[in-house]
């Protein structure tokens, strides 16, 4: 699946991932692809955690 239109968000996540320790909170309207963005970003990362709060 090709991931389109999230270059700014992806670069922010990549920058934060490079830090020693970091917390990124992602929020926004429903059905805009937040979970897909996280899933796509963490696909090849080994030292990460994804925590969903409702």
CSV table of C-alpha atoms in Angstrom, one decimal:
chain,number,residue,atom,x,y,z
A,1,UNK,CA,0.0,0.0,0.0
A,2,UNK,CA,1.4,3.4,-1.0
A,3,UNK,CA,1.2,6.1,1.8
A,4,UNK,CA,0.5,9.5,0.3
A,5,UNK,CA,0.4,13.0,1.7
A,6,UNK,CA,1.9,12.6,5.2
A,7,UNK,CA,5.5,13.8,4.5
A,8,UNK,CA,5.4,16.5,7.2
A,9,UNK,CA,4.0,14.2,9.9
A,10,UNK,CA,6.3,11.4,8.9
A,11,UNK,CA,9.4,13.6,9.1
A,12,UNK,CA,8.3,14.8,12.5
A,13,UNK,CA,7.9,11.2,13.7
A,14,UNK,CA,11.3,10.3,12.3
A,15,UNK,CA,13.0,13.2,14.0
A,16,UNK,CA,11.3,12.3,17.4
A,17,UNK,CA,12.3,8.7,16.9
A,18,UNK,CA,15.9,9.7,16.6
A,19,UNK,CA,15.9,11.3,20.1
A,20,UNK,CA,17.0,9.3,23.1
A,21,UNK,CA,13.5,9.2,24.5
A,22,UNK,CA,10.4,10.9,23.3
A,23,UNK,CA,6.7,11.0,23.6
A,24,UNK,CA,4.5,11.9,20.7
A,25,UNK,CA,0.8,12.5,21.1
A,26,UNK,CA,-1.3,12.2,17.9
A,27,UNK,CA,-4.8,13.5,18.0
A,28,UNK,CA,-7.3,14.9,15.5
A,29,UNK,CA,-10.6,14.3,13.8
A,30,UNK,CA,-12.0,10.8,13.2
A,31,UNK,CA,-11.2,8.9,10.1
A,32,UNK,CA,-8.3,10.9,8.8
A,33,UNK,CA,-5.6,8.2,9.0
A,34,UNK,CA,-3.9,8.7,12.3
A,35,UNK,CA,-3.7,5.0,13.0
A,36,UNK,CA,-2.5,4.2,9.5
A,37,UNK,CA,0.2,6.8,9.9
A,38,UNK,CA,1.4,5.2,13.1
A,39,UNK,CA,1.2,1.7,11.7
A,40,UNK,CA,3.1,2.7,8.6
A,41,UNK,CA,5.8,4.5,10.6
A,42,UNK,CA,6.4,1.8,13.1
A,43,UNK,CA,6.5,-1.0,10.5
A,44,UNK,CA,10.3,-1.2,10.5
A,45,UNK,CA,11.1,0.2,13.9
A,46,UNK,CA,12.2,-2.3,16.6
A,47,UNK,CA,12.5,0.0,19.6
A,48,UNK,CA,9.0,1.5,19.8
A,49,UNK,CA,5.7,1.3,21.6
A,50,UNK,CA,2.2,2.2,20.4
A,51,UNK,CA,-0.4,2.8,23.1
A,52,UNK,CA,-4.1,3.6,22.1
A,53,UNK,CA,-6.3,5.5,24.6
A,54,UNK,CA,-9.9,6.0,24.0
